[in-house]
Amino acid sequence: MKIGVLVKQVASGESPLRIDTSGKWVVEESIDFTTNESDSYALEEALQIIERSGGAGEVVVISMCPAERTPKIIREALAKGGHRAIHIQEEAPYETDPFMVASIFAEALKDESFDLILSGLQSDDLGSGQTGVILGELLGMSTATLVMGVELQKGKLRVKRELESGWFQWVTLPFPACITIQSGLNQPRYPSLKGIMGAKKKEIKSIAKSDVKGSGTPMQEFSRMYTHKAEKRTEMIEGSTDQIVDRMIDIFKKNIKVI
Amino acid sequence: MDILVILEGANGAIHRISKEAVAAAQALGKDLNQKVSVLVFGKNSDNLSKEAASFKVDEVLLVEDDNLKSYSADAYAETVKQIVEKESPKFVLTGYSYLVRDFFPKVSARLQKPLITDVTGYKVEGSKTLFTKQVLHGKLTVDIETKVDGPVLVGFQSAAYSLDNLEKGSAKIRTAEVTLDSAQLKTTSEEPFQEESGGVDLTSADKIVSIGRGIGKEENIPMINDLAAALKAEIGASRPIVDSGWLPNSHQVGSSGQSVTPNLYLALGISGAIQHVVGMKGSKNIVAINRDPDAPIFEVADYGVVGDILEIVPKLTEALKNQ
Ligand SMILES: Cc1cc2nc3c(=O)[nH]c(=O)nc-3n(C[C@H](O)[C@H](O)[C@H](O)COP(=O)(O)OP(=O)(O)OC[C@H]3O[C@@H](n4cnc5c(N)ncnc54)[C@H](O)[C@@H]3O)c2cc1C
Ligand SMILES: Nc1ncnc2c1ncn2[C@@H]1O[C@H](COP(=O)(O)O)[C@@H](O)[C@H]1O
């Protein structure tokens, strides 16, 4: 089985974020980049699918991000067991239209003829929740989202989809398929030392985004970015740890009356 | 047609998130002086279309087809696509539920029209309508502008619009046809099911101590058990805690877990992602401790502490024991 996995580099949750001079994105210098959360689960699932089917096949790691930011997350994915990588190099301003992102991937990947493409269900920076499904559509694949379990059947895939509030649904789909993975379906592995050493020799094919033809023009664009206002007036409790604890007890007793 | 809202059925009635989308559409319709229509589709959807007709909308479109009997991403996407092509609405709105997430991006791909998701509001500025959503872990907001003619597809974030504003009326029902080729429908689905009933019921809890990734490691969980015992509270958690297997699924609060409304919700090391917040923002009193002053949880908190939970929690537990 030939599997493609989309992994995206995103700002970590604790990165300081400052809006840049364009007013449409953030200053990148201070950002700590990491692998998008659900993508780590997608990669792990791809590696396990190959392992479950006796090791035959290939996991191709695919990412679109600036040239200088490549190595970290792609190398990490290769160190975990990805066989090779495709890096679509893009320059700022980055593409924020999910249809464009997906059509760039579709164009760059169409000759790979993957049996299966896995992506995360949603990116932690843009949060479009669309890239995988649109990519699947553009490549004529069957699709399913929010996948929390994967069963390989003869010529088919049976996946467990998450619904709201603890509900699930099994869906069966034919190959080639493109599925988007929800966090929590497995426990992503850490790269081994051997894996890290081995990753250095693995192929990373670089393609410039500008060389990918037929990607059209964006249909949606960020008009402005800003910090939102609080929904509520929040009383901030300050002071030493002891003072904070005293005030909290006071609030529990007098204001909220729970003790 | 001006504004079309795609309705989703859930247990024989219209899904709450779809009704929120109708409330959003009614507001947008007023601002733009446009009419709102709704689309119901399925098989034997009398109940749904009747319920839809009780909203203050221009008309209810009803599509019935054998291929829509159970969920199929391809059949649902194709139905919406054909109706949109026929009726040419300017906006196609829906609640971005977990089912809609599965097929609505297909509609965007098939129509080659923009889809904006997890939208929390809109702004009308001159001839433009911008849609607002959170980005970058919910720390920043963007207004999104579309660049093409024809329908803009929008999926609203759960709880972005209040059902209190849903206006009632009585609309006429018009049936519409689509052509679905069963050979083109690739996926088949089984009945939805609930994984585990049992576990903790947080919905009736008076006090909840809820932990997020800020707890750092599994070894710190006993510290939270002690606090919860001292406070006589139930324990809730964000998704990553459950994903890591540190607490069972039933403790998860948020859109894929439980929705809670305790008297006290003590959020410890939880960033306040929108999928978590929709499950707890109805709590009467929210107290948050987080070491990041910019964490979005403070936007919904009544009381906030910028600090380290690993330092504060043991002392808080001690103080509670001495009460
Ligand atoms: C479709 C979908 C459904 C989802 N459903 C849910 C759901 O039902 N429930 C849910 O919770 N999430 C859900 N999520 C995930 C959600 O988007 C967030 O990823 C998640 O809520 C983040 O959890 P967190 O706040 O614990 O972790 P993080 O976002 O990593 O935040 C950890 C926080 O802890 C703080 N911190 C770290 N160390 C300390 C310390 N020592 N002291 C104090 N503070 C500290 C940090 O500043 C940070 O703010 C869903 C996502 C998607 C896409
Ligand atoms: N630039 C990118 N590079 C690699 N993968 C991406 C990129 N953009 C989106 N994806 C994948 O698509 C998923 C959904 O992204 P989104 O549609 O932006 O929410 C992510 O979890 C990734 O797996």
PDB file of N, CA and C in Angstrom, chain B residues 19-106:
ATOM      1  N   LYS B  19     -30.408  24.976  13.717  1.00  0.00           N
ATOM      2  CA  LYS B  19     -31.341  26.043  14.099  1.00  0.00           C
ATOM      3  C   LYS B  19     -30.571  27.323  14.415  1.00  0.00           C
ATOM      4  N   GLU B  20     -29.397  27.152  15.005  1.00  0.00           N
ATOM      5  CA  GLU B  20     -28.545  28.331  15.245  1.00  0.00           C
ATOM      6  C   GLU B  20     -28.180  28.996  13.914  1.00  0.00           C
ATOM      7  N   ALA B  21     -27.947  28.154  12.899  1.00  0.00           N
ATOM      8  CA  ALA B  21     -27.612  28.698  11.574  1.00  0.00           C
ATOM      9  C   ALA B  21     -28.801  29.452  10.981  1.00  0.00           C
ATOM     10  N   VAL B  22     -30.021  28.969  11.270  1.00  0.00           N
ATOM     11  CA  VAL B  22     -31.208  29.693  10.788  1.00  0.00           C
ATOM     12  C   VAL B  22     -31.276  31.061  11.482  1.00  0.00           C
ATOM     13  N   ALA B  23     -30.988  31.092  12.789  1.00  0.00           N
ATOM     14  CA  ALA B  23     -30.976  32.367  13.515  1.00  0.00           C
ATOM     15  C   ALA B  23     -29.942  33.315  12.903  1.00  0.00           C
ATOM     16  N   ALA B  24     -28.775  32.779  12.555  1.00  0.00           N
ATOM     17  CA  ALA B  24     -27.734  33.593  11.917  1.00  0.00           C
ATOM     18  C   ALA B  24     -28.224  34.105  10.562  1.00  0.00           C
ATOM     19  N   ALA B  25     -28.884  33.220   9.809  1.00  0.00           N
ATOM     20  CA  ALA B  25     -29.376  33.586   8.477  1.00  0.00           C
ATOM     21  C   ALA B  25     -30.454  34.661   8.570  1.00  0.00           C
ATOM     22  N   GLN B  26     -31.320  34.538   9.585  1.00  0.00           N
ATOM     23  CA  GLN B  26     -32.369  35.555   9.753  1.00  0.00           C
ATOM     24  C   GLN B  26     -31.744  36.924  10.017  1.00  0.00           C
ATOM     25  N   ALA B  27     -30.685  36.933  10.841  1.00  0.00           N
ATOM     26  CA  ALA B  27     -30.004  38.202  11.131  1.00  0.00           C
ATOM     27  C   ALA B  27     -29.338  38.760   9.873  1.00  0.00           C
ATOM     28  N   LEU B  28     -28.637  37.894   9.142  1.00  0.00           N
ATOM     29  CA  LEU B  28     -27.962  38.321   7.911  1.00  0.00           C
ATOM     30  C   LEU B  28     -28.986  38.800   6.887  1.00  0.00           C
ATOM     31  N   GLY B  29     -30.096  38.072   6.788  1.00  0.00           N
ATOM     32  CA  GLY B  29     -31.157  38.433   5.850  1.00  0.00           C
ATOM     33  C   GLY B  29     -31.680  39.831   6.120  1.00  0.00           C
ATOM     34  N   LYS B  30     -31.842  40.144   7.412  1.00  0.00           N
ATOM     35  CA  LYS B  30     -32.322  41.478   7.769  1.00  0.00           C
ATOM     36  C   LYS B  30     -31.313  42.543   7.374  1.00  0.00           C
ATOM     37  N   ASP B  31     -30.044  42.274   7.698  1.00  0.00           N
ATOM     38  CA  ASP B  31     -29.001  43.262   7.409  1.00  0.00           C
ATOM     39  C   ASP B  31     -28.823  43.509   5.917  1.00  0.00           C
ATOM     40  N   LEU B  32     -28.998  42.451   5.123  1.00  0.00           N
ATOM     41  CA  LEU B  32     -28.764  42.589   3.679  1.00  0.00           C
ATOM     42  C   LEU B  32     -30.057  42.765   2.897  1.00  0.00           C
ATOM     43  N   ASN B  33     -31.177  42.745   3.627  1.00  0.00           N
ATOM     44  CA  ASN B  33     -32.474  42.790   2.986  1.00  0.00           C
ATOM     45  C   ASN B  33     -32.624  41.647   1.975  1.00  0.00           C
ATOM     46  N   GLN B  34     -32.300  40.440   2.461  1.00  0.00           N
ATOM     47  CA  GLN B  34     -32.391  39.253   1.603  1.00  0.00           C
ATOM     48  C   GLN B  34     -33.309  38.221   2.250  1.00  0.00           C
ATOM     49  N   LYS B  35     -33.862  37.371   1.393  1.00  0.00           N
ATOM     50  CA  LYS B  35     -34.779  36.337   1.877  1.00  0.00           C
ATOM     51  C   LYS B  35     -34.025  35.077   2.275  1.00  0.00           C
ATOM     52  N   VAL B  36     -34.575  34.389   3.277  1.00  0.00           N
ATOM     53  CA  VAL B  36     -33.952  33.157   3.759  1.00  0.00           C
ATOM     54  C   VAL B  36     -34.811  31.952   3.377  1.00  0.00           C
ATOM     55  N   SER B  37     -34.192  30.964   2.739  1.00  0.00           N
ATOM     56  CA  SER B  37     -34.866  29.688   2.479  1.00  0.00           C
ATOM     57  C   SER B  37     -34.087  28.599   3.215  1.00  0.00           C
ATOM     58  N   VAL B  38     -34.774  27.494   3.493  1.00  0.00           N
ATOM     59  CA  VAL B  38     -34.055  26.389   4.138  1.00  0.00           C
ATOM     60  C   VAL B  38     -34.232  25.122   3.312  1.00  0.00           C
ATOM     61  N   LEU B  39     -33.243  24.242   3.393  1.00  0.00           N
ATOM     62  CA  LEU B  39     -33.286  22.975   2.655  1.00  0.00           C
ATOM     63  C   LEU B  39     -33.317  21.812   3.636  1.00  0.00           C
ATOM     64  N   VAL B  40     -34.316  20.946   3.462  1.00  0.00           N
ATOM     65  CA  VAL B  40     -34.400  19.711   4.234  1.00  0.00           C
ATOM     66  C   VAL B  40     -34.281  18.577   3.225  1.00  0.00           C
ATOM     67  N   PHE B  41     -33.434  17.590   3.507  1.00  0.00           N
ATOM     68  CA  PHE B  41     -33.389  16.454   2.589  1.00  0.00           C
ATOM     69  C   PHE B  41     -33.223  15.150   3.361  1.00  0.00           C
ATOM     70  N   GLY B  42     -33.679  14.078   2.740  1.00  0.00           N
ATOM     71  CA  GLY B  42     -33.613  12.770   3.378  1.00  0.00           C
ATOM     72  C   GLY B  42     -34.636  11.852   2.773  1.00  0.00           C
ATOM     73  N   LYS B  43     -35.190  10.992   3.604  1.00  0.00           N
ATOM     74  CA  LYS B  43     -36.246  10.081   3.162  1.00  0.00           C
ATOM     75  C   LYS B  43     -37.265  10.063   4.292  1.00  0.00           C
ATOM     76  N   ASN B  44     -38.531  10.268   3.983  1.00  0.00           N
ATOM     77  CA  ASN B  44     -39.572  10.384   5.008  1.00  0.00           C
ATOM     78  C   ASN B  44     -39.226  11.496   6.001  1.00  0.00           C
ATOM     79  N   SER B  45     -38.958  12.671   5.490  1.00  0.00           N
ATOM     80  CA  SER B  45     -38.541  13.771   6.367  1.00  0.00           C
ATOM     81  C   SER B  45     -39.689  14.711   6.713  1.00  0.00           C
ATOM     82  N   ASP B  46     -40.910  14.141   6.838  1.00  0.00           N
ATOM     83  CA  ASP B  46     -42.073  14.977   7.163  1.00  0.00           C
ATOM     84  C   ASP B  46     -41.873  15.802   8.427  1.00  0.00           C
ATOM     85  N   ASN B  47     -41.394  15.116   9.486  1.00  0.00           N
ATOM     86  CA  ASN B  47     -41.202  15.803  10.762  1.00  0.00           C
ATOM     87  C   ASN B  47     -40.270  16.990  10.610  1.00  0.00           C
ATOM     88  N   LEU B  48     -39.166  16.728   9.892  1.00  0.00           N
ATOM     89  CA  LEU B  48     -38.152  17.769   9.745  1.00  0.00           C
ATOM     90  C   LEU B  48     -38.700  18.947   8.945  1.00  0.00           C
ATOM     91  N   SER B  49     -39.405  18.648   7.841  1.00  0.00           N
ATOM     92  CA  SER B  49     -39.880  19.749   7.010  1.00  0.00           C
ATOM     93  C   SER B  49     -40.953  20.546   7.739  1.00  0.00           C
ATOM     94  N   LYS B  50     -41.778  19.834   8.558  1.00  0.00           N
ATOM     95  CA  LYS B  50     -42.784  20.567   9.347  1.00  0.00           C
ATOM     96  C   LYS B  50     -42.118  21.486  10.353  1.00  0.00           C
ATOM     97  N   GLU B  51     -41.121  20.953  11.014  1.00  0.00           N
ATOM     98  CA  GLU B  51     -40.400  21.783  11.999  1.00  0.00           C
ATOM     99  C   GLU B  51     -39.761  22.986  11.296  1.00  0.00           C
ATOM    100  N   ALA B  52     -39.183  22.713  10.109  1.00  0.00           N
ATOM    101  CA  ALA B  52     -38.526  23.793   9.361  1.00  0.00           C
ATOM    102  C   ALA B  52     -39.531  24.869   8.961  1.00  0.00           C
ATOM    103  N   ALA B  53     -40.755  24.420   8.662  1.00  0.00           N
ATOM    104  CA  ALA B  53     -41.784  25.371   8.226  1.00  0.00           C
ATOM    105  C   ALA B  53     -42.261  26.253   9.374  1.00  0.00           C
ATOM    106  N   SER B  54     -41.881  25.890  10.609  1.00  0.00           N
ATOM    107  CA  SER B  54     -42.293  26.707  11.756  1.00  0.00           C
ATOM    108  C   SER B  54     -41.313  27.843  12.022  1.00  0.00           C
ATOM    109  N   PHE B  55     -40.264  27.937  11.239  1.00  0.00           N
ATOM    110  CA  PHE B  55     -39.332  29.061  11.362  1.00  0.00           C
ATOM    111  C   PHE B  55     -39.813  30.206  10.474  1.00  0.00           C
ATOM    112  N   LYS B  56     -39.409  31.410  10.846  1.00  0.00           N
ATOM    113  CA  LYS B  56     -39.746  32.550  10.002  1.00  0.00           C
ATOM    114  C   LYS B  56     -38.765  32.592   8.825  1.00  0.00           C
ATOM    115  N   VAL B  57     -39.141  31.892   7.755  1.00  0.00           N
ATOM    116  CA  VAL B  57     -38.311  31.863   6.544  1.00  0.00           C
ATOM    117  C   VAL B  57     -39.229  31.986   5.336  1.00  0.00           C
ATOM    118  N   ASP B  58     -38.638  32.265   4.187  1.00  0.00           N
ATOM    119  CA  ASP B  58     -39.410  32.463   2.977  1.00  0.00           C
ATOM    120  C   ASP B  58     -40.034  31.164   2.485  1.00  0.00           C
ATOM    121  N   GLU B  59     -39.210  30.111   2.433  1.00  0.00           N
ATOM    122  CA  GLU B  59     -39.765  28.812   2.062  1.00  0.00           C
ATOM    123  C   GLU B  59     -38.851  27.671   2.502  1.00  0.00           C
ATOM    124  N   VAL B  60     -39.489  26.492   2.553  1.00  0.00           N
ATOM    125  CA  VAL B  60     -38.748  25.281   2.877  1.00  0.00           C
ATOM    126  C   VAL B  60     -38.646  24.467   1.597  1.00  0.00           C
ATOM    127  N   LEU B  61     -37.440  24.101   1.215  1.00  0.00           N
ATOM    128  CA  LEU B  61     -37.245  23.209   0.076  1.00  0.00           C
ATOM    129  C   LEU B  61     -37.096  21.807   0.623  1.00  0.00           C
ATOM    130  N   LEU B  62     -37.819  20.871   0.048  1.00  0.00           N
ATOM    131  CA  LEU B  62     -37.776  19.499   0.548  1.00  0.00           C
ATOM    132  C   LEU B  62     -37.345  18.559  -0.573  1.00  0.00           C
ATOM    133  N   VAL B  63     -36.279  17.800  -0.312  1.00  0.00           N
ATOM    134  CA  VAL B  63     -35.811  16.799  -1.272  1.00  0.00           C
ATOM    135  C   VAL B  63     -35.921  15.432  -0.612  1.00  0.00           C
ATOM    136  N   GLU B  64     -36.642  14.531  -1.252  1.00  0.00           N
ATOM    137  CA  GLU B  64     -36.760  13.161  -0.739  1.00  0.00           C
ATOM    138  C   GLU B  64     -36.181  12.219  -1.783  1.00  0.00           C
ATOM    139  N   ASP B  65     -35.308  11.310  -1.342  1.00  0.00           N
ATOM    140  CA  ASP B  65     -34.706  10.388  -2.303  1.00  0.00           C
ATOM    141  C   ASP B  65     -34.249   9.135  -1.556  1.00  0.00           C
ATOM    142  N   ASP B  66     -34.422   7.997  -2.187  1.00  0.00           N
ATOM    143  CA  ASP B  66     -34.015   6.738  -1.550  1.00  0.00           C
ATOM    144  C   ASP B  66     -32.530   6.727  -1.199  1.00  0.00           C
ATOM    145  N   ASN B  67     -31.743   7.409  -2.012  1.00  0.00           N
ATOM    146  CA  ASN B  67     -30.302   7.431  -1.752  1.00  0.00           C
ATOM    147  C   ASN B  67     -29.926   8.287  -0.540  1.00  0.00           C
ATOM    148  N   LEU B  68     -30.922   8.960   0.028  1.00  0.00           N
ATOM    149  CA  LEU B  68     -30.646   9.813   1.185  1.00  0.00           C
ATOM    150  C   LEU B  68     -31.169   9.193   2.480  1.00  0.00           C
ATOM    151  N   LYS B  69     -31.517   7.908   2.395  1.00  0.00           N
ATOM    152  CA  LYS B  69     -32.107   7.219   3.538  1.00  0.00           C
ATOM    153  C   LYS B  69     -31.127   7.174   4.703  1.00  0.00           C
ATOM    154  N   SER B  70     -29.896   6.786   4.424  1.00  0.00           N
ATOM    155  CA  SER B  70     -28.887   6.831   5.480  1.00  0.00           C
ATOM    156  C   SER B  70     -27.759   7.735   4.985  1.00  0.00           C
ATOM    157  N   TYR B  71     -26.839   8.078   5.889  1.00  0.00           N
ATOM    158  CA  TYR B  71     -25.829   9.075   5.544  1.00  0.00           C
ATOM    159  C   TYR B  71     -24.840   8.567   4.497  1.00  0.00           C
ATOM    160  N   SER B  72     -24.662   9.349   3.463  1.00  0.00           N
ATOM    161  CA  SER B  72     -23.612   9.096   2.479  1.00  0.00           C
ATOM    162  C   SER B  72     -23.028  10.450   2.110  1.00  0.00           C
ATOM    163  N   ALA B  73     -21.736  10.614   2.337  1.00  0.00           N
ATOM    164  CA  ALA B  73     -21.092  11.904   2.073  1.00  0.00           C
ATOM    165  C   ALA B  73     -21.330  12.338   0.630  1.00  0.00           C
ATOM    166  N   ASP B  74     -21.211  11.372  -0.301  1.00  0.00           N
ATOM    167  CA  ASP B  74     -21.362  11.721  -1.716  1.00  0.00           C
ATOM    168  C   ASP B  74     -22.795  12.135  -2.042  1.00  0.00           C
ATOM    169  N   ALA B  75     -23.769  11.399  -1.495  1.00  0.00           N
ATOM    170  CA  ALA B  75     -25.178  11.713  -1.788  1.00  0.00           C
ATOM    171  C   ALA B  75     -25.547  13.072  -1.193  1.00  0.00           C
ATOM    172  N   TYR B  76     -25.084  13.329   0.032  1.00  0.00           N
ATOM    173  CA  TYR B  76     -25.408  14.599   0.674  1.00  0.00           C
ATOM    174  C   TYR B  76     -24.766  15.766  -0.090  1.00  0.00           C
ATOM    175  N   ALA B  77     -23.491  15.582  -0.444  1.00  0.00           N
ATOM    176  CA  ALA B  77     -22.777  16.657  -1.145  1.00  0.00           C
ATOM    177  C   ALA B  77     -23.420  16.931  -2.504  1.00  0.00           C
ATOM    178  N   GLU B  78     -23.763  15.850  -3.192  1.00  0.00           N
ATOM    179  CA  GLU B  78     -24.332  15.993  -4.531  1.00  0.00           C
ATOM    180  C   GLU B  78     -25.703  16.670  -4.465  1.00  0.00           C
ATOM    181  N   THR B  79     -26.489  16.324  -3.447  1.00  0.00           N
ATOM    182  CA  THR B  79     -27.811  16.937  -3.283  1.00  0.00           C
ATOM    183  C   THR B  79     -27.671  18.447  -3.105  1.00  0.00           C
ATOM    184  N   VAL B  80     -26.805  18.831  -2.184  1.00  0.00           N
ATOM    185  CA  VAL B  80     -26.634  20.267  -1.928  1.00  0.00           C
ATOM    186  C   VAL B  80     -26.088  20.961  -3.176  1.00  0.00           C
ATOM    187  N   LYS B  81     -25.149  20.321  -3.833  1.00  0.00           N
ATOM    188  CA  LYS B  81     -24.561  20.915  -5.039  1.00  0.00           C
ATOM    189  C   LYS B  81     -25.634  21.167  -6.100  1.00  0.00           C
ATOM    190  N   GLN B  82     -26.461  20.160  -6.354  1.00  0.00           N
ATOM    191  CA  GLN B  82     -27.478  20.317  -7.409  1.00  0.00           C
ATOM    192  C   GLN B  82     -28.508  21.387  -7.045  1.00  0.00           C
ATOM    193  N   ILE B  83     -28.907  21.418  -5.780  1.00  0.00           N
ATOM    194  CA  ILE B  83     -29.880  22.431  -5.370  1.00  0.00           C
ATOM    195  C   ILE B  83     -29.273  23.828  -5.498  1.00  0.00           C
ATOM    196  N   VAL B  84     -28.028  23.972  -5.098  1.00  0.00           N
ATOM    197  CA  VAL B  84     -27.367  25.287  -5.188  1.00  0.00           C
ATOM    198  C   VAL B  84     -27.255  25.705  -6.660  1.00  0.00           C
ATOM    199  N   GLU B  85     -26.919  24.769  -7.522  1.00  0.00           N
ATOM    200  CA  GLU B  85     -26.823  25.105  -8.953  1.00  0.00           C
ATOM    201  C   GLU B  85     -28.166  25.556  -9.518  1.00  0.00           C
ATOM    202  N   LYS B  86     -29.223  24.868  -9.082  1.00  0.00           N
ATOM    203  CA  LYS B  86     -30.545  25.184  -9.594  1.00  0.00           C
ATOM    204  C   LYS B  86     -31.087  26.507  -9.058  1.00  0.00           C
ATOM    205  N   GLU B  87     -30.851  26.744  -7.772  1.00  0.00           N
ATOM    206  CA  GLU B  87     -31.500  27.876  -7.102  1.00  0.00           C
ATOM    207  C   GLU B  87     -30.626  29.128  -7.033  1.00  0.00           C
ATOM    208  N   SER B  88     -29.343  28.977  -7.285  1.00  0.00           N
ATOM    209  CA  SER B  88     -28.375  30.089  -7.273  1.00  0.00           C
ATOM    210  C   SER B  88     -28.477  31.033  -6.072  1.00  0.00           C
ATOM    211  N   PRO B  89     -28.384  30.513  -4.871  1.00  0.00           N
ATOM    212  CA  PRO B  89     -28.369  31.420  -3.708  1.00  0.00           C
ATOM    213  C   PRO B  89     -27.058  32.204  -3.667  1.00  0.00           C
ATOM    214  N   LYS B  90     -27.074  33.308  -2.917  1.00  0.00           N
ATOM    215  CA  LYS B  90     -25.843  34.098  -2.763  1.00  0.00           C
ATOM    216  C   LYS B  90     -25.001  33.565  -1.603  1.00  0.00           C
ATOM    217  N   PHE B  91     -25.698  33.024  -0.602  1.00  0.00           N
ATOM    218  CA  PHE B  91     -25.020  32.433   0.557  1.00  0.00           C
ATOM    219  C   PHE B  91     -25.632  31.071   0.852  1.00  0.00           C
ATOM    220  N   VAL B  92     -24.785  30.107   1.185  1.00  0.00           N
ATOM    221  CA  VAL B  92     -25.275  28.813   1.633  1.00  0.00           C
ATOM    222  C   VAL B  92     -24.725  28.619   3.044  1.00  0.00           C
ATOM    223  N   LEU B  93     -25.613  28.662   4.023  1.00  0.00           N
ATOM    224  CA  LEU B  93     -25.181  28.625   5.414  1.00  0.00           C
ATOM    225  C   LEU B  93     -25.560  27.297   6.050  1.00  0.00           C
ATOM    226  N   THR B  94     -24.742  26.868   6.997  1.00  0.00           N
ATOM    227  CA  THR B  94     -25.086  25.675   7.753  1.00  0.00           C
ATOM    228  C   THR B  94     -24.373  25.694   9.090  1.00  0.00           C
ATOM    229  N   GLY B  95     -24.848  24.870  10.021  1.00  0.00           N
ATOM    230  CA  GLY B  95     -24.132  24.702  11.289  1.00  0.00           C
ATOM    231  C   GLY B  95     -23.013  23.707  11.047  1.00  0.00           C
ATOM    232  N   TYR B  96     -21.798  24.021  11.502  1.00  0.00           N
ATOM    233  CA  TYR B  96     -20.676  23.130  11.155  1.00  0.00           C
ATOM    234  C   TYR B  96     -20.561  21.985  12.156  1.00  0.00           C
ATOM    235  N   SER B  97     -21.508  21.052  12.064  1.00  0.00           N
ATOM    236  CA  SER B  97     -21.529  19.881  12.940  1.00  0.00           C
ATOM    237  C   SER B  97     -20.499  18.868  12.436  1.00  0.00           C
ATOM    238  N   TYR B  98     -20.384  17.774  13.150  1.00  0.00           N
ATOM    239  CA  TYR B  98     -19.412  16.740  12.762  1.00  0.00           C
ATOM    240  C   TYR B  98     -19.861  16.004  11.503  1.00  0.00           C
ATOM    241  N   LEU B  99     -21.167  15.995  11.224  1.00  0.00           N
ATOM    242  CA  LEU B  99     -21.651  15.388   9.983  1.00  0.00           C
ATOM    243  C   LEU B  99     -21.407  16.344   8.815  1.00  0.00           C
ATOM    244  N   VAL B 100     -21.708  17.610   9.024  1.00  0.00           N
ATOM    245  CA  VAL B 100     -21.548  18.598   7.952  1.00  0.00           C
ATOM    246  C   VAL B 100     -20.075  18.729   7.555  1.00  0.00           C
ATOM    247  N   ARG B 101     -19.173  18.656   8.570  1.00  0.00           N
ATOM    248  CA  ARG B 101     -17.739  18.682   8.288  1.00  0.00           C
ATOM    249  C   ARG B 101     -17.334  17.637   7.267  1.00  0.00           C
ATOM    250  N   ASP B 102     -18.084  16.528   7.254  1.00  0.00           N
ATOM    251  CA  ASP B 102     -17.725  15.387   6.420  1.00  0.00           C
ATOM    252  C   ASP B 102     -18.103  15.597   4.956  1.00  0.00           C
ATOM    253  N   PHE B 103     -19.206  16.322   4.702  1.00  0.00           N
ATOM    254  CA  PHE B 103     -19.610  16.443   3.287  1.00  0.00           C
ATOM    255  C   PHE B 103     -19.554  17.866   2.731  1.00  0.00           C
ATOM    256  N   PHE B 104     -19.592  18.883   3.595  1.00  0.00           N
ATOM    257  CA  PHE B 104     -19.683  20.247   3.057  1.00  0.00           C
ATOM    258  C   PHE B 104     -18.440  20.667   2.262  1.00  0.00           C
ATOM    259  N   PRO B 105     -17.219  20.281   2.700  1.00  0.00           N
ATOM    260  CA  PRO B 105     -16.057  20.620   1.863  1.00  0.00           C
ATOM    261  C   PRO B 105     -16.138  20.012   0.460  1.00  0.00           C
ATOM    262  N   LYS B 106     -16.860  18.892   0.330  1.00  0.00           N
ATOM    263  CA  LYS B 106     -17.048  18.290  -1.004  1.00  0.00           C
ATOM    264  C   LYS B 106     -17.883  19.213  -1.884  1.00  0.00           C
TER     265      LYS B 106
END
